[in-house]
Amino acid sequence: DAGVIQSPRHEVTEMGQEVTLRCKPISGHNSLFWYRQTMMRGLELLIYFNNNVPIDDSGMPEDRFSAKMPNASFSTLKIQPSEPRDSAVYFCASSLGQIADTQYFGPGTRLTVL
Amino acid sequence: AQKITQTQPGMFVQEKEAVTLDCTYDTSDQSYGLFWYKQPSSGEMIFLIYQGSYDEQNATEGRYSLNFQKARKSANLVISASQLGDSAMYFCAMRDRSNDYKLSFGAGTTVTVRA
């Protein structure tokens, strides 16, 4: 069975550019999560969706960040404009039902903003 | 307030020996879940094991077992018969109602298995 798929795996961009990260959750999973991991702050939940609807975006750092889930098999996290402090590993995770279920993570996207 | 505490930033273990990774948690909820994830140097987060607060038995998954001590609010991970491939960062996490069931992660423990 395919796990959570993320693309790209690595992204290097310059400050001010738009960055779009993509995620395909495990088929049949109804909840999708976006996390950010940095050395300083560890793993932070940015936003999560249930049945394609954003439920909690309280972790989104600022208006430069936006996330969408147009259908059950695809989600994007966009940063516009990007800044060097956005450099981190961004993970997408999915779970079968509600937020309380076990979350399975994708391989992550390592973002570097120069 | 810190909900998950992992006090061991790094540990060394000899191949084939067992290692225990400490995790303590803080919650006032009666119903909660505890998780352990492994993050090897390649970066992915791999789910290892889950323990529910009402589970009477300690969870086990192959060489992984969870030493759940509810009164002490600890959920230590035991890896038996360590292998070189167990070298990784290990994260303890909890979800509870007071945090809207969102996962709270500890800072992690780095395990290095020596041949």
mmCIF file of C-alpha atoms in Angstrom:
data_model
loop_
_atom_site.group_PDB
_atom_site.id
_atom_site.type_symbol
_atom_site.label_atom_id
_atom_site.label_comp_id
_atom_site.label_asym_id
_atom_site.label_seq_id
_atom_site.Cartn_x
_atom_site.Cartn_y
_atom_site.Cartn_z
ATOM 1 C CA ASP A 1 0.000 0.000 0.000
ATOM 2 C CA ALA A 2 1.267 3.463 -0.848
ATOM 3 C CA GLY A 3 1.938 5.697 2.096
ATOM 4 C CA VAL A 4 1.590 9.440 2.230
ATOM 5 C CA ILE A 5 3.261 10.994 -0.789
ATOM 6 C CA GLN A 6 4.860 14.412 -0.710
ATOM 7 C CA SER A 7 6.504 16.458 -3.403
ATOM 8 C CA PRO A 8 8.967 17.855 -3.916
ATOM 9 C CA ARG A 9 11.319 16.129 -1.494
ATOM 10 C CA HIS A 10 13.700 19.054 -1.569
ATOM 11 C CA GLU A 11 13.080 22.650 -2.522
ATOM 12 C CA VAL A 12 15.570 25.468 -2.643
ATOM 13 C CA THR A 13 14.238 28.904 -3.432
ATOM 14 C CA GLU A 14 15.073 32.524 -2.991
ATOM 15 C CA MET A 15 13.480 34.870 -0.546
ATOM 16 C CA GLY A 16 10.300 36.378 -1.915
ATOM 17 C CA GLN A 17 9.433 33.472 -4.175
ATOM 18 C CA GLU A 18 6.250 31.468 -3.922
ATOM 19 C CA VAL A 19 6.623 27.894 -2.728
ATOM 20 C CA THR A 20 3.997 25.175 -3.115
ATOM 21 C CA LEU A 21 4.279 21.876 -1.290
ATOM 22 C CA ARG A 22 2.076 18.980 -2.284
ATOM 23 C CA CYS A 23 0.646 16.002 -0.460
ATOM 24 C CA LYS A 24 -1.335 12.923 -1.368
ATOM 25 C CA PRO A 25 -2.749 11.213 1.729
ATOM 26 C CA ILE A 26 -3.236 7.486 2.154
ATOM 27 C CA SER A 27 -6.285 6.384 0.215
ATOM 28 C CA GLY A 28 -9.332 6.189 2.455
ATOM 29 C CA HIS A 29 -7.920 8.479 5.121
ATOM 30 C CA ASN A 30 -10.226 11.323 6.010
ATOM 31 C CA SER A 31 -7.922 13.568 8.008
ATOM 32 C CA LEU A 32 -4.841 15.359 6.745
ATOM 33 C CA PHE A 33 -2.277 17.300 8.703
ATOM 34 C CA TRP A 34 0.554 19.672 7.821
ATOM 35 C CA TYR A 35 3.484 19.929 10.223
ATOM 36 C CA ARG A 36 6.702 21.910 10.263
ATOM 37 C CA GLN A 37 9.881 20.660 11.915
ATOM 38 C CA THR A 38 12.792 22.881 12.918
ATOM 39 C CA MET A 39 15.638 22.393 15.336
ATOM 40 C CA MET A 40 14.486 25.304 17.454
ATOM 41 C CA ARG A 41 10.766 24.543 17.666
ATOM 42 C CA GLY A 42 10.548 20.827 17.020
ATOM 43 C CA LEU A 43 7.402 19.524 15.348
ATOM 44 C CA GLU A 44 4.560 21.996 15.038
ATOM 45 C CA LEU A 45 1.099 21.348 13.678
ATOM 46 C CA LEU A 46 0.235 24.005 11.137
ATOM 47 C CA ILE A 47 -3.231 22.991 10.004
ATOM 48 C CA TYR A 48 -5.451 19.968 9.736
ATOM 49 C CA PHE A 49 -8.348 19.012 7.519
ATOM 50 C CA ASN A 50 -11.146 16.552 8.064
ATOM 51 C CA ASN A 51 -13.122 15.444 5.012
ATOM 52 C CA ASN A 52 -11.354 18.164 3.007
ATOM 53 C CA VAL A 53 -12.518 20.917 5.366
ATOM 54 C CA PRO A 54 -9.965 22.928 7.349
ATOM 55 C CA ILE A 55 -10.734 22.324 11.015
ATOM 56 C CA ASP A 56 -7.914 24.047 12.836
ATOM 57 C CA ASP A 57 -5.420 26.448 11.299
ATOM 58 C CA SER A 58 -4.291 28.010 14.548
ATOM 59 C CA GLY A 59 -0.747 26.803 13.920
ATOM 60 C CA MET A 60 -0.338 28.617 10.633
ATOM 61 C CA PRO A 61 2.354 31.161 11.416
ATOM 62 C CA GLU A 62 1.073 34.094 9.395
ATOM 63 C CA ASP A 63 -0.853 35.152 6.348
ATOM 64 C CA ARG A 64 1.988 34.180 4.068
ATOM 65 C CA PHE A 65 1.002 30.572 4.660
ATOM 66 C CA SER A 66 -2.104 29.031 3.136
ATOM 67 C CA ALA A 67 -3.314 25.476 2.695
ATOM 68 C CA LYS A 68 -5.985 23.901 0.552
ATOM 69 C CA MET A 69 -7.501 20.492 0.119
ATOM 70 C CA PRO A 70 -9.585 20.542 -3.061
ATOM 71 C CA ASN A 71 -10.346 16.816 -2.872
ATOM 72 C CA ALA A 72 -9.763 13.772 -0.720
ATOM 73 C CA SER A 73 -6.527 12.828 -2.445
ATOM 74 C CA PHE A 74 -4.641 16.106 -2.676
ATOM 75 C CA SER A 75 -3.547 19.008 -0.522
ATOM 76 C CA THR A 76 -1.189 21.925 -0.947
ATOM 77 C CA LEU A 77 0.667 24.175 1.438
ATOM 78 C CA LYS A 78 1.704 27.451 -0.080
ATOM 79 C CA ILE A 79 4.097 30.069 1.212
ATOM 80 C CA GLN A 80 3.996 33.428 -0.508
ATOM 81 C CA PRO A 81 6.312 35.258 -0.221
ATOM 82 C CA SER A 82 8.849 32.899 1.306
ATOM 83 C CA GLU A 83 11.412 34.060 3.860
ATOM 84 C CA PRO A 84 14.641 32.456 5.125
ATOM 85 C CA ARG A 85 12.995 31.706 8.485
ATOM 86 C CA ASP A 86 10.565 29.428 6.657
ATOM 87 C CA SER A 87 13.424 26.998 6.039
ATOM 88 C CA ALA A 88 12.358 23.728 7.651
ATOM 89 C CA VAL A 89 11.123 20.243 6.918
ATOM 90 C CA TYR A 90 7.421 20.201 6.157
ATOM 91 C CA PHE A 91 5.533 16.997 6.793
ATOM 92 C CA CYS A 92 2.137 15.917 5.660
ATOM 93 C CA ALA A 93 0.360 13.209 7.643
ATOM 94 C CA SER A 94 -2.973 11.485 7.320
ATOM 95 C CA SER A 95 -5.202 9.424 9.564
ATOM 96 C CA LEU A 96 -8.131 7.159 8.954
ATOM 97 C CA GLY A 97 -10.897 9.018 10.681
ATOM 98 C CA GLN A 98 -10.817 11.640 13.315
ATOM 99 C CA ILE A 99 -7.846 13.504 14.671
ATOM 100 C CA ALA A 100 -7.551 10.953 17.472
ATOM 101 C CA ASP A 101 -6.542 8.175 15.104
ATOM 102 C CA THR A 102 -2.930 7.241 14.418
ATOM 103 C CA GLN A 103 -1.270 9.632 12.022
ATOM 104 C CA TYR A 104 0.985 8.336 9.269
ATOM 105 C CA PHE A 105 3.574 10.735 7.980
ATOM 106 C CA GLY A 106 4.938 11.364 4.531
ATOM 107 C CA PRO A 107 8.671 11.582 3.833
ATOM 108 C CA GLY A 108 8.687 15.353 4.239
ATOM 109 C CA THR A 109 9.802 18.245 2.071
ATOM 110 C CA ARG A 110 13.034 19.931 3.041
ATOM 111 C CA LEU A 111 12.627 23.608 2.216
ATOM 112 C CA THR A 112 15.556 25.981 2.058
ATOM 113 C CA VAL A 113 14.880 29.664 1.478
ATOM 114 C CA LEU A 114 18.002 31.625 0.597
ATOM 115 C CA ALA B 1 3.222 24.097 29.462
ATOM 116 C CA GLN B 2 5.265 21.134 28.298
ATOM 117 C CA LYS B 3 2.946 18.189 27.802
ATOM 118 C CA ILE B 4 5.558 15.638 26.766
ATOM 119 C CA THR B 5 8.988 15.400 28.352
ATOM 120 C CA GLN B 6 11.826 13.328 26.997
ATOM 121 C CA THR B 7 14.769 13.864 29.303
ATOM 122 C CA GLN B 8 17.409 11.931 27.361
ATOM 123 C CA PRO B 9 18.705 13.952 24.429
ATOM 124 C CA GLY B 10 21.009 11.148 23.308
ATOM 125 C CA MET B 11 21.787 7.547 24.134
ATOM 126 C CA PHE B 12 24.257 4.920 23.047
ATOM 127 C CA VAL B 13 23.418 1.238 23.063
ATOM 128 C CA GLN B 14 25.370 -1.846 22.098
ATOM 129 C CA GLU B 15 23.995 -3.940 19.277
ATOM 130 C CA LYS B 16 21.732 -6.770 20.498
ATOM 131 C CA GLU B 17 21.114 -5.082 23.834
ATOM 132 C CA ALA B 18 17.858 -3.518 24.983
ATOM 133 C CA VAL B 19 17.361 0.210 25.436
ATOM 134 C CA THR B 20 14.675 2.157 27.269
ATOM 135 C CA LEU B 21 13.646 5.627 26.159
ATOM 136 C CA ASP B 22 11.930 7.740 28.765
ATOM 137 C CA CYS B 23 8.752 9.707 28.207
ATOM 138 C CA THR B 24 6.595 11.452 30.755
ATOM 139 C CA TYR B 25 3.415 13.310 29.945
ATOM 140 C CA ASP B 26 1.099 15.793 31.516
ATOM 141 C CA THR B 27 -2.652 15.694 31.136
ATOM 142 C CA SER B 28 -5.714 15.965 33.310
ATOM 143 C CA ASP B 29 -7.841 14.028 30.840
ATOM 144 C CA GLN B 30 -8.831 10.459 31.609
ATOM 145 C CA SER B 31 -8.911 9.459 27.952
ATOM 146 C CA TYR B 32 -5.763 10.028 25.947
ATOM 147 C CA GLY B 33 -3.423 8.287 23.560
ATOM 148 C CA LEU B 34 0.332 7.894 23.526
ATOM 149 C CA PHE B 35 2.445 7.325 20.438
ATOM 150 C CA TRP B 36 6.054 6.698 19.572
ATOM 151 C CA TYR B 37 7.581 7.655 16.251
ATOM 152 C CA LYS B 38 11.019 6.951 14.804
ATOM 153 C CA GLN B 39 12.863 9.424 12.626
ATOM 154 C CA PRO B 40 15.986 7.994 10.968
ATOM 155 C CA SER B 41 18.609 10.197 9.384
ATOM 156 C CA SER B 42 16.727 10.008 6.097
ATOM 157 C CA GLY B 43 14.087 12.199 7.734
ATOM 158 C CA GLU B 44 10.798 10.359 7.494
ATOM 159 C CA MET B 45 8.593 9.907 10.567
ATOM 160 C CA ILE B 46 7.695 6.277 11.150
ATOM 161 C CA PHE B 47 4.885 5.268 13.488
ATOM 162 C CA LEU B 48 6.033 2.570 15.913
ATOM 163 C CA ILE B 49 3.518 1.914 18.642
ATOM 164 C CA TYR B 50 0.352 3.208 20.309
ATOM 165 C CA GLN B 51 -1.001 2.963 23.866
ATOM 166 C CA GLY B 52 -4.462 4.082 24.872
ATOM 167 C CA SER B 53 -5.005 5.333 28.398
ATOM 168 C CA TYR B 54 -7.621 2.658 29.051
ATOM 169 C CA ASP B 55 -5.563 -0.188 27.646
ATOM 170 C CA GLU B 56 -4.841 -2.622 30.451
ATOM 171 C CA GLN B 57 -1.984 -4.333 28.695
ATOM 172 C CA ASN B 58 1.250 -2.683 27.678
ATOM 173 C CA ALA B 59 1.415 -2.298 23.920
ATOM 174 C CA THR B 60 3.899 -4.394 21.976
ATOM 175 C CA GLU B 61 4.912 -4.390 18.313
ATOM 176 C CA GLY B 62 7.682 -6.778 17.450
ATOM 177 C CA ARG B 63 10.835 -5.594 19.192
ATOM 178 C CA TYR B 64 9.078 -2.493 20.494
ATOM 179 C CA SER B 65 7.151 -2.434 23.738
ATOM 180 C CA LEU B 66 5.692 0.386 25.726
ATOM 181 C CA ASN B 67 6.116 0.397 29.487
ATOM 182 C CA PHE B 68 2.974 2.281 30.471
ATOM 183 C CA GLN B 69 2.813 3.460 34.081
ATOM 184 C CA LYS B 70 -0.366 5.474 34.327
ATOM 185 C CA ALA B 71 0.025 6.653 37.910
ATOM 186 C CA ARG B 72 3.483 7.978 37.124
ATOM 187 C CA LYS B 73 2.325 9.371 33.787
ATOM 188 C CA SER B 74 5.135 7.667 31.974
ATOM 189 C CA ALA B 75 5.182 5.810 28.677
ATOM 190 C CA ASN B 76 8.685 4.529 28.135
ATOM 191 C CA LEU B 77 9.633 2.804 24.898
ATOM 192 C CA VAL B 78 11.692 -0.360 25.153
ATOM 193 C CA ILE B 79 13.582 -1.559 22.101
ATOM 194 C CA SER B 80 14.827 -5.093 22.547
ATOM 195 C CA ALA B 81 17.743 -6.701 20.706
ATOM 196 C CA SER B 82 18.922 -3.406 19.200
ATOM 197 C CA GLN B 83 20.024 -3.376 15.600
ATOM 198 C CA LEU B 84 22.193 -0.897 13.740
ATOM 199 C CA GLY B 85 19.111 0.204 11.836
ATOM 200 C CA ASP B 86 17.531 1.358 15.094
ATOM 201 C CA SER B 87 19.878 4.344 15.156
ATOM 202 C CA ALA B 88 17.495 7.274 14.848
ATOM 203 C CA MET B 89 15.656 10.009 16.690
ATOM 204 C CA TYR B 90 12.638 8.781 18.652
ATOM 205 C CA PHE B 91 9.675 10.978 19.489
ATOM 206 C CA CYS B 92 7.020 10.423 22.106
ATOM 207 C CA ALA B 93 3.673 12.068 21.417
ATOM 208 C CA MET B 94 0.309 12.382 23.104
ATOM 209 C CA ARG B 95 -3.160 13.390 22.058
ATOM 210 C CA ASP B 96 -5.773 14.452 24.578
ATOM 211 C CA ARG B 97 -9.041 16.326 24.673
ATOM 212 C CA SER B 98 -7.593 19.391 26.352
ATOM 213 C CA ASN B 99 -5.505 19.987 23.241
ATOM 214 C CA ASP B 100 -8.395 19.231 20.908
ATOM 215 C CA TYR B 101 -6.813 15.822 20.296
ATOM 216 C CA LYS B 102 -3.910 17.346 18.410
ATOM 217 C CA LEU B 103 -0.632 15.500 18.804
ATOM 218 C CA SER B 104 1.885 17.045 21.189
ATOM 219 C CA PHE B 105 5.433 15.874 20.551
ATOM 220 C CA GLY B 106 8.388 15.633 22.869
ATOM 221 C CA ALA B 107 11.808 16.982 21.942
ATOM 222 C CA GLY B 108 13.033 13.544 20.959
ATOM 223 C CA THR B 109 15.832 11.194 21.964
ATOM 224 C CA THR B 110 18.666 10.281 19.622
ATOM 225 C CA VAL B 111 19.663 6.635 19.802
ATOM 226 C CA THR B 112 22.961 5.433 18.393
ATOM 227 C CA VAL B 113 23.483 1.696 18.170
ATOM 228 C CA ARG B 114 27.112 0.587 18.293
ATOM 229 C CA ALA B 115 28.362 -2.576 16.606
#
